[in-house]
PDB file of C-alpha atoms in Angstrom:
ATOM      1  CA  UNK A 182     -17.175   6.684  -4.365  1.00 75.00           C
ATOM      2  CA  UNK A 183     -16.414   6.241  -0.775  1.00 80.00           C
ATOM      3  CA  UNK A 184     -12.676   7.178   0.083  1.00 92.00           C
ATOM      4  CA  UNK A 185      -9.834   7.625   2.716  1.00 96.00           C
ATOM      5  CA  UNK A 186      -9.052  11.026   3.617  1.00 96.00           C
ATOM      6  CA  UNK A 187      -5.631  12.302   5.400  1.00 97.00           C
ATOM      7  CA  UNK A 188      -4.991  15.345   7.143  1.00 96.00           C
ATOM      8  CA  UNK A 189      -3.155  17.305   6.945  1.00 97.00           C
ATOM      9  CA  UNK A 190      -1.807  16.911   2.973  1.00 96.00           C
ATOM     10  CA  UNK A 191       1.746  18.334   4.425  1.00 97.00           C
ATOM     11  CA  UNK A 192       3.688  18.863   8.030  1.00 97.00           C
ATOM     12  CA  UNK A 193       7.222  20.190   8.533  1.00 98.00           C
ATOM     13  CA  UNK A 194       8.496  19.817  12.358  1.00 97.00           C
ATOM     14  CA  UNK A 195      11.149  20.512  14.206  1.00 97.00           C
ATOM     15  CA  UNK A 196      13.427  17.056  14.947  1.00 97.00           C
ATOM     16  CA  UNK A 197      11.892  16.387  18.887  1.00 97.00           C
ATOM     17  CA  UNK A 198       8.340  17.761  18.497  1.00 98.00           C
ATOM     18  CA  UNK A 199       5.286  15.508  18.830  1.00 98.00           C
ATOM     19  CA  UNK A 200       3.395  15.206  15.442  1.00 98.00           C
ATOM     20  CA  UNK A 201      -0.440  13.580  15.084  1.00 97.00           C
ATOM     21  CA  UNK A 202      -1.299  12.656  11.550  1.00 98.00           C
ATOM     22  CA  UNK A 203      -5.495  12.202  10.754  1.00 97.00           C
ATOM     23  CA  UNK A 204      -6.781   9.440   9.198  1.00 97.00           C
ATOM     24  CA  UNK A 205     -11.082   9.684   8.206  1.00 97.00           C
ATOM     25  CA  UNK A 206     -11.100   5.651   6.769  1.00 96.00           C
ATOM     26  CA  UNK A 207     -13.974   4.576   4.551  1.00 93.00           C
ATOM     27  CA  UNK A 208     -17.023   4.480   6.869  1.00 90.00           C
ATOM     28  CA  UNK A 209     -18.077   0.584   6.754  1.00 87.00           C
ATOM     29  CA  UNK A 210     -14.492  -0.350   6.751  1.00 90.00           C
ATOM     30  CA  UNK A 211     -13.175  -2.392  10.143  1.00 88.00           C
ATOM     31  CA  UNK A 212      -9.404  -3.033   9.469  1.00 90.00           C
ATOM     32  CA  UNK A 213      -7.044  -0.101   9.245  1.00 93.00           C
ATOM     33  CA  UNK A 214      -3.075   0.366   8.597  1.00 95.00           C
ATOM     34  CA  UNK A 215      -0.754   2.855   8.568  1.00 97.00           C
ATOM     35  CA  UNK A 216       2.179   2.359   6.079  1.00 97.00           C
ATOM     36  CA  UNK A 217       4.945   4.772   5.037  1.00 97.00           C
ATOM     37  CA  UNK A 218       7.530   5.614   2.229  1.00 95.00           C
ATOM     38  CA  UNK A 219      10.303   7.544   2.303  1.00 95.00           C
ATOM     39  CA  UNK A 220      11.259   8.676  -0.826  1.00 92.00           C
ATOM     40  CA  UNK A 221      12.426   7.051  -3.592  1.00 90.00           C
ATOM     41  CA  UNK A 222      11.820   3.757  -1.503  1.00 93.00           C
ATOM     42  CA  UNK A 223       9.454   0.949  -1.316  1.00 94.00           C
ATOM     43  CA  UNK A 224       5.931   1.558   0.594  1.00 95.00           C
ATOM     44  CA  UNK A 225       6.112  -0.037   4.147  1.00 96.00           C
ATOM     45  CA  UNK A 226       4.175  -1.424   6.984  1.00 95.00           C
ATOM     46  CA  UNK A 227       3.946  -0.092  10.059  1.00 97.00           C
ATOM     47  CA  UNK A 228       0.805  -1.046  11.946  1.00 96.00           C
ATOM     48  CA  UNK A 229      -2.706  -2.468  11.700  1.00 93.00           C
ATOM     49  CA  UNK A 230      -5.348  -2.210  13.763  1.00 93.00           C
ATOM     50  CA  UNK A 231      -9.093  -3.931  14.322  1.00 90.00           C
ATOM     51  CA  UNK A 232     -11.610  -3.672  17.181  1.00 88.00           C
ATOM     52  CA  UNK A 233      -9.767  -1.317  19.060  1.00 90.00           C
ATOM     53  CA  UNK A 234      -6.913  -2.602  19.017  1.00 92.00           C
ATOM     54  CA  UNK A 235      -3.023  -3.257  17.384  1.00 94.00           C
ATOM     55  CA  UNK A 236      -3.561  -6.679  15.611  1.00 90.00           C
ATOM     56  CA  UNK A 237       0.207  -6.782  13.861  1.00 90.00           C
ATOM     57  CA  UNK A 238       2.851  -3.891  13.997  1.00 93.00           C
ATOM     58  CA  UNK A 239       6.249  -4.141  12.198  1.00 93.00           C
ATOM     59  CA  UNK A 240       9.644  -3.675  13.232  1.00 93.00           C
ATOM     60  CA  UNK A 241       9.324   0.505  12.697  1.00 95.00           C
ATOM     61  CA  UNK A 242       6.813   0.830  15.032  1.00 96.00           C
ATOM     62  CA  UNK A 243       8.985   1.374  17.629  1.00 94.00           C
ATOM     63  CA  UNK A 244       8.248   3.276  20.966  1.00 95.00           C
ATOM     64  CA  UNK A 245       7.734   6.407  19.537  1.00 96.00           C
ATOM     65  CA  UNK A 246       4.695   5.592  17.568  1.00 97.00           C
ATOM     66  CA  UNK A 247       0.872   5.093  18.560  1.00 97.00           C
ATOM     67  CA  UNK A 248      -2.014   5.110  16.934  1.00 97.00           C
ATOM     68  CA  UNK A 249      -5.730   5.217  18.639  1.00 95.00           C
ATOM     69  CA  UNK A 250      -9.342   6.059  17.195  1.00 92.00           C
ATOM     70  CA  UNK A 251     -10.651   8.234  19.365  1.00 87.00           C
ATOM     71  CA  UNK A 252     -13.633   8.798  17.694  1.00 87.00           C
ATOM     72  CA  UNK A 253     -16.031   6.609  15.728  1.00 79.00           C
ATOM     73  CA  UNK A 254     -14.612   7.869  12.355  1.00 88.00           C
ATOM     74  CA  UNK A 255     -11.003   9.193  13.237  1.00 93.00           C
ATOM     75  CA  UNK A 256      -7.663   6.782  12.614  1.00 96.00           C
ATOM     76  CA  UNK A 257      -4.791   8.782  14.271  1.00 97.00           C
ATOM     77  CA  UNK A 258      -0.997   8.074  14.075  1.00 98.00           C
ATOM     78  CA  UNK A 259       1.500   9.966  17.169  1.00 98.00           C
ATOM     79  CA  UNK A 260       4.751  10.199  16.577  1.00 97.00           C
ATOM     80  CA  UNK A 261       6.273  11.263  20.146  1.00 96.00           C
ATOM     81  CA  UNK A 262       9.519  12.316  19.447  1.00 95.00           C
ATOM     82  CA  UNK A 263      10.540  12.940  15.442  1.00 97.00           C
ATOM     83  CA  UNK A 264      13.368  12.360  14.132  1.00 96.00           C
ATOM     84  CA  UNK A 265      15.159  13.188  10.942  1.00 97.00           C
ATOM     85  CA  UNK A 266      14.823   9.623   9.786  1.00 96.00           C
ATOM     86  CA  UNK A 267      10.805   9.728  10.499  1.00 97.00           C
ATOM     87  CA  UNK A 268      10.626  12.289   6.981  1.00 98.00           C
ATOM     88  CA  UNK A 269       8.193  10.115   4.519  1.00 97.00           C
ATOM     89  CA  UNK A 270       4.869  10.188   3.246  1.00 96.00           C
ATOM     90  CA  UNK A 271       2.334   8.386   5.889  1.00 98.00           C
ATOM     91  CA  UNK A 272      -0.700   6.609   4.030  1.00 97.00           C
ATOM     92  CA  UNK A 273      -3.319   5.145   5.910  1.00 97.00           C
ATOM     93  CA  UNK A 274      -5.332   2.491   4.305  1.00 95.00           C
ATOM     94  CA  UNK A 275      -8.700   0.998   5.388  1.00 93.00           C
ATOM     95  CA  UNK A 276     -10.475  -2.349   4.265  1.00 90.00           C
ATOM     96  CA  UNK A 277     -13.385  -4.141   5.110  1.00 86.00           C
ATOM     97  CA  UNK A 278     -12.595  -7.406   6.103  1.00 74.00           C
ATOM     98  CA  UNK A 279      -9.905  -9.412   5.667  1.00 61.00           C
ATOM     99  CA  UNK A 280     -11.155 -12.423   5.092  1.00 56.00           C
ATOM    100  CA  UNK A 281      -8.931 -14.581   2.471  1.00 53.00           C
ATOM    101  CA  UNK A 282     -10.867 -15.111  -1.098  1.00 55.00           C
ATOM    102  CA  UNK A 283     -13.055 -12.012  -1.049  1.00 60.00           C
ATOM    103  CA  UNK A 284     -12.141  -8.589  -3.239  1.00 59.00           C
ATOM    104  CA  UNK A 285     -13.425  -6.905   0.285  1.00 62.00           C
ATOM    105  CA  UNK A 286     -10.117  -7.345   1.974  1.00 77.00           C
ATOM    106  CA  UNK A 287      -8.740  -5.183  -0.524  1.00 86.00           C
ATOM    107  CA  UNK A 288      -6.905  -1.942   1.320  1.00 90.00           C
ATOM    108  CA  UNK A 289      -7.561   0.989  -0.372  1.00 92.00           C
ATOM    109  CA  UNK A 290      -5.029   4.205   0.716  1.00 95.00           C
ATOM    110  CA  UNK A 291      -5.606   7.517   1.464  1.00 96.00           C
ATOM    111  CA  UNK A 292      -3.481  10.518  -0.361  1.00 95.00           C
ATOM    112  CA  UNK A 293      -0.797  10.607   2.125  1.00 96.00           C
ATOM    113  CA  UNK A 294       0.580  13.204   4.546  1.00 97.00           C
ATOM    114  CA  UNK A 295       4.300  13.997   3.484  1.00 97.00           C
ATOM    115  CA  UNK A 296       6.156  14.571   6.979  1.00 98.00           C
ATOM    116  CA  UNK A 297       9.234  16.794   6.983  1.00 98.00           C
ATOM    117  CA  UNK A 298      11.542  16.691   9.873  1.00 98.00           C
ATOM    118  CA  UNK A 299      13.828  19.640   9.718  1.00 97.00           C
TER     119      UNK A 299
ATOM    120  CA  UNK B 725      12.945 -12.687   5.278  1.00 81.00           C
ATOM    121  CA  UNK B 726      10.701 -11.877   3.060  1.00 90.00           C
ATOM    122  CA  UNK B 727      11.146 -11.396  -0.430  1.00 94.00           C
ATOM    123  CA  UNK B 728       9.742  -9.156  -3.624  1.00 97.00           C
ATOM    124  CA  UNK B 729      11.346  -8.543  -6.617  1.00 97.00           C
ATOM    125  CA  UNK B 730      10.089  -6.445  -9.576  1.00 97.00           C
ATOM    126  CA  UNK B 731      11.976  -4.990 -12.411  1.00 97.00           C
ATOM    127  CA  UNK B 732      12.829  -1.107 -12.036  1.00 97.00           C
ATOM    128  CA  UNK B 733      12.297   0.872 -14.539  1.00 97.00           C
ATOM    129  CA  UNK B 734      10.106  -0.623 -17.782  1.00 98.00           C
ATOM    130  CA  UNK B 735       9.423   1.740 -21.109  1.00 97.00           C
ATOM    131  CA  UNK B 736       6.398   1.155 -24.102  1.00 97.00           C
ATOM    132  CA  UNK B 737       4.884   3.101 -26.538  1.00 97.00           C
ATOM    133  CA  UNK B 738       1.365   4.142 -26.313  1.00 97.00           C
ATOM    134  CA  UNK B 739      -1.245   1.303 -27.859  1.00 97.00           C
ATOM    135  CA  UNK B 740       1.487  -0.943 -26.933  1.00 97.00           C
ATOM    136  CA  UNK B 741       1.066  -4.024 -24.815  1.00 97.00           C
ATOM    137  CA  UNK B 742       3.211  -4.073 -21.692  1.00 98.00           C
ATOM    138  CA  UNK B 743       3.831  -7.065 -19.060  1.00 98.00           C
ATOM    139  CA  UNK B 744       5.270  -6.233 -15.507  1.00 98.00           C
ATOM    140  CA  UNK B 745       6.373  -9.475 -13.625  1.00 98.00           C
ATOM    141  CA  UNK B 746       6.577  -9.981  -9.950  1.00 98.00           C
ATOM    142  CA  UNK B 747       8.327 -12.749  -8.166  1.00 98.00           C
ATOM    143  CA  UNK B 748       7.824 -13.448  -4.213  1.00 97.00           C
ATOM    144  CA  UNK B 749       9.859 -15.607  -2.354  1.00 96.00           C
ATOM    145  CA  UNK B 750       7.487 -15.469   0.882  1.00 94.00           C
ATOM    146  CA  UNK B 751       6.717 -17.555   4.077  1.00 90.00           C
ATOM    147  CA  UNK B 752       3.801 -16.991   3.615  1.00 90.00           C
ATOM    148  CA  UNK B 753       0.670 -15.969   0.701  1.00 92.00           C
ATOM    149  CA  UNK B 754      -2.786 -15.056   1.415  1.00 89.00           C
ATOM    150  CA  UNK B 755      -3.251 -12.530  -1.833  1.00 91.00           C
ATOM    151  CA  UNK B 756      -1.044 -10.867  -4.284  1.00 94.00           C
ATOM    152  CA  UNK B 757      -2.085  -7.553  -5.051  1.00 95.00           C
ATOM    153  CA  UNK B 758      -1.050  -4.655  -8.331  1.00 97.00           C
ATOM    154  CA  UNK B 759      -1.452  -1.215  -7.245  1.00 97.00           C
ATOM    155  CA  UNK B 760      -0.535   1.743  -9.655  1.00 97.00           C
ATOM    156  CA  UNK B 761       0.860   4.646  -8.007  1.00 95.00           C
ATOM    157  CA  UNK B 762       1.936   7.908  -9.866  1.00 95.00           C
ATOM    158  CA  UNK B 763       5.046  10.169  -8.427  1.00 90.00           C
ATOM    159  CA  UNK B 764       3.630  11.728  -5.385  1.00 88.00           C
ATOM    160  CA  UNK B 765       0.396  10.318  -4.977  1.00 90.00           C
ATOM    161  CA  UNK B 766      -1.616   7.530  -3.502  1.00 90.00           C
ATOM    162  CA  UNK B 767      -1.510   3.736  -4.703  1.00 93.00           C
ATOM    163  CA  UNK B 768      -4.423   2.681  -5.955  1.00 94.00           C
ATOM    164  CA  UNK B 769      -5.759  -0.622  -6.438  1.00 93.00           C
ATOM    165  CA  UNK B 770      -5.582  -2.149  -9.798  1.00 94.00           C
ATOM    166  CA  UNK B 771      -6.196  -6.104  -9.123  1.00 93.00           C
ATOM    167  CA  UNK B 772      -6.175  -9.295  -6.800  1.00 91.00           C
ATOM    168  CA  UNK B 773      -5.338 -13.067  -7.555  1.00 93.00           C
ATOM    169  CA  UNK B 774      -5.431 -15.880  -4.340  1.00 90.00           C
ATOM    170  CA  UNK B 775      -6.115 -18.270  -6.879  1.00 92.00           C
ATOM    171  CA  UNK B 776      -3.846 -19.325  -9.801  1.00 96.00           C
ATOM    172  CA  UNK B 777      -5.383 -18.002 -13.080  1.00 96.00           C
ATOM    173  CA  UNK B 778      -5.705 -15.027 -14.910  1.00 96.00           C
ATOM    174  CA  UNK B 779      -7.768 -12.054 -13.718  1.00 93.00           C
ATOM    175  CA  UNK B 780      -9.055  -9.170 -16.120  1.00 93.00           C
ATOM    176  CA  UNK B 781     -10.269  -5.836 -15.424  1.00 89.00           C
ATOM    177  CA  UNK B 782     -10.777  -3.994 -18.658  1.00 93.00           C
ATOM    178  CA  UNK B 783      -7.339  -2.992 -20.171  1.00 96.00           C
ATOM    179  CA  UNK B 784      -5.502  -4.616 -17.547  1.00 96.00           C
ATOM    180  CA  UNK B 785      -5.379  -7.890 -16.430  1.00 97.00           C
ATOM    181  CA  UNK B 786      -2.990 -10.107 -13.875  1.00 97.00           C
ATOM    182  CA  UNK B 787      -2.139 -13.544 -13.942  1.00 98.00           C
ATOM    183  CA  UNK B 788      -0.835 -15.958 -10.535  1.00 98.00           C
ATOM    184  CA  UNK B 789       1.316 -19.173 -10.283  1.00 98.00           C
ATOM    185  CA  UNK B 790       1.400 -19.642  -6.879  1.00 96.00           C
ATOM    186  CA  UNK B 791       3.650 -22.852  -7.068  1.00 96.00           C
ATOM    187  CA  UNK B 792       6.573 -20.851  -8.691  1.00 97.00           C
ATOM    188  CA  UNK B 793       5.806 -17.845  -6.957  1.00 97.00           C
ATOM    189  CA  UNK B 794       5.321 -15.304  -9.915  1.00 97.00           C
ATOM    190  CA  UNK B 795       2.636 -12.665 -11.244  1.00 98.00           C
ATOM    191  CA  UNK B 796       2.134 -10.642 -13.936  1.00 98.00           C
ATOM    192  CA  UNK B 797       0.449  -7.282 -14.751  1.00 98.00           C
ATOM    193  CA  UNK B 798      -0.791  -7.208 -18.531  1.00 98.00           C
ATOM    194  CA  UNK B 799      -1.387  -3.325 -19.724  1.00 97.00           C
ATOM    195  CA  UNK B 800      -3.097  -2.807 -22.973  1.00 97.00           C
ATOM    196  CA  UNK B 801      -3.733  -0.161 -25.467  1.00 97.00           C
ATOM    197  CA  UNK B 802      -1.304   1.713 -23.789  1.00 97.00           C
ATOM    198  CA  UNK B 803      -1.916   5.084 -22.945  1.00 97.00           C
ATOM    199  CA  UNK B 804       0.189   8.541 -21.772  1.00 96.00           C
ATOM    200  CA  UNK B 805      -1.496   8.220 -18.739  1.00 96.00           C
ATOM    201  CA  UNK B 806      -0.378   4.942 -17.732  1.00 97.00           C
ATOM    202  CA  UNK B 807       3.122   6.263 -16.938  1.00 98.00           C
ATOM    203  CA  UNK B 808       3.602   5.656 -13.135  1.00 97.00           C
ATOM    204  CA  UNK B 809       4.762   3.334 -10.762  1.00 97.00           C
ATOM    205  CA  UNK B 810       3.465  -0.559 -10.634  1.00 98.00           C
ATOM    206  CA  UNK B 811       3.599  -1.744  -6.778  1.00 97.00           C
ATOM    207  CA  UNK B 812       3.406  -6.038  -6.187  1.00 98.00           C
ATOM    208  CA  UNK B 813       2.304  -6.595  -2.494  1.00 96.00           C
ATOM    209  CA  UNK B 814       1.680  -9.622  -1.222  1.00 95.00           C
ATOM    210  CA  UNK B 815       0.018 -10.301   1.963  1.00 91.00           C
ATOM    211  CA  UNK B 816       1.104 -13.587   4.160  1.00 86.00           C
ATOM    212  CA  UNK B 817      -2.298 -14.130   6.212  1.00 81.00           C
ATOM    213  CA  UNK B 818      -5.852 -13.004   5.651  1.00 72.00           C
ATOM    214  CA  UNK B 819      -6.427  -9.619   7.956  1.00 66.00           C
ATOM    215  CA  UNK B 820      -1.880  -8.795   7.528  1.00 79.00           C
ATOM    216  CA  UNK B 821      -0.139  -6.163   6.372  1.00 85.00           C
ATOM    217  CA  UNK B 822       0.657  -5.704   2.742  1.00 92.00           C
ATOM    218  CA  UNK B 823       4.388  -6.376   1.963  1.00 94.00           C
ATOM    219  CA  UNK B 824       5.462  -4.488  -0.988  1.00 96.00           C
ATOM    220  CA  UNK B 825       7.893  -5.125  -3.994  1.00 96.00           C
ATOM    221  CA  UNK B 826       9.925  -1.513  -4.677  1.00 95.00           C
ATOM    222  CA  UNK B 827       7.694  -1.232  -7.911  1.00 96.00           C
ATOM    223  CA  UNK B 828       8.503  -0.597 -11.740  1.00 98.00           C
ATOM    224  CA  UNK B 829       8.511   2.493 -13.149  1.00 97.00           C
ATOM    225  CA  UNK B 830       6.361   1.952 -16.430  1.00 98.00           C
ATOM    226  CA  UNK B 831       7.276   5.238 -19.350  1.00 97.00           C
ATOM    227  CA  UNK B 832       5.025   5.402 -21.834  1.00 97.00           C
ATOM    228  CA  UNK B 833       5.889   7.341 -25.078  1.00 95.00           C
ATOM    229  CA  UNK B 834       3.753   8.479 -27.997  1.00 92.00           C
TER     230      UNK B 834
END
């Protein structure tokens, strides 16, 4: 069964550095997100993205964040600057469409990478 | 603002019947979704209602009222593995992000 991968499972950075988190989502899907959780909290939104493009991003998303697919399989997430407060768990989730009535718009989420910002 | 609420913690013995409720106070709905998510891991997806009605998937099953804003998850037969986390999302328009309830913690004992 086809399904997201993350890379890598587990980063610890210094508070400052640049950090790039991999996303591989499920090959025919065309909408991707990034959420996070910190722990012991709920799972939150960060940003979506369709046809090249940011199609909704959320109040987190600040500045400091990208995200780009540089590559026909690829879903990245840059964080430019970390910060102590950036230490969560990053999923990625893919669907296919997300068309309203259809169990194709379900998003289905990778494993995670847990970010440590020391 | 938007608005999710789930019990926190839930506990059932195993071949038990179990039902997690979800409220959403939303300005939007374009989908309710369950996902199950055990300590560490991934959510996964365990159902979808847009329509009110009752939706079953084997042991599980989950029900929508969208005019009083409320869901339920129905587990059955309980089992040990079924211990983990129960996430209500809701998404506001078709092709939005997923807005998530803080999720009940389901124990399951033998």
């Amino acid at each position: 069964e086809p399904e997201v991968t993350q890379t890598p499972s587990h980063q610890v950075t210094q508070m400052g550095q640049e950090v790039i988190l991999r996303c591989v989502p499920i090959s025919n899907h065309l909408y991707f997100y990034w959420y996070r959780q910190i722990l012991g909290q709920k799972v939150e939104f960060l940003v979506s993205f369709y046809n090249n493009e940011i199609s909704e991003k959320s109040e987190i998303f600040d500045d400091q964040f990208s995200v780009e697919r540089p590559d026909g399989s690829n879903f990245t997430l840059k964080i430019r600057s970390t910060k102590l407060e950036d230490s969560a768990m990053y999923f990625c989730a893919s669907s296919e469409r997300p068309s309203s009535g259809s169990a194709r718009e379900t998003q289905y989420f990778g494993p995670g990478t847990r970010l440590l910002v020391l | 603002g938007q608005n999710i609420d789930q019990p926190t913690e839930m506990t059932a013995t195993e071949g038990a019947i179990v039902q997690i409720n979800c409220t959403y106070q939303t300005s939007g709905f374009n989908g309710l979704f369950w996902y199950q998510q055990h300590a560490g891991e991934a959510p996964t997806f365990l159902s979808y209602n847009v329509l009110d009605g009752l939706e079953e998937k084997g042991r599980f099953s989950s029900f929508l009222s969208r005019s009083k804003g409320y869901s339920y998850l129905l587990l059955k037969e309980l089992q040990m593995k079924d211990s983990a986390s129960y996430l209500c999302a809701v998404r506001l328009e078709a092709g939005t992000a997923l807005i998530f309830g803080k999720g009940t913690t389901l124990s399951v004992s033998s």
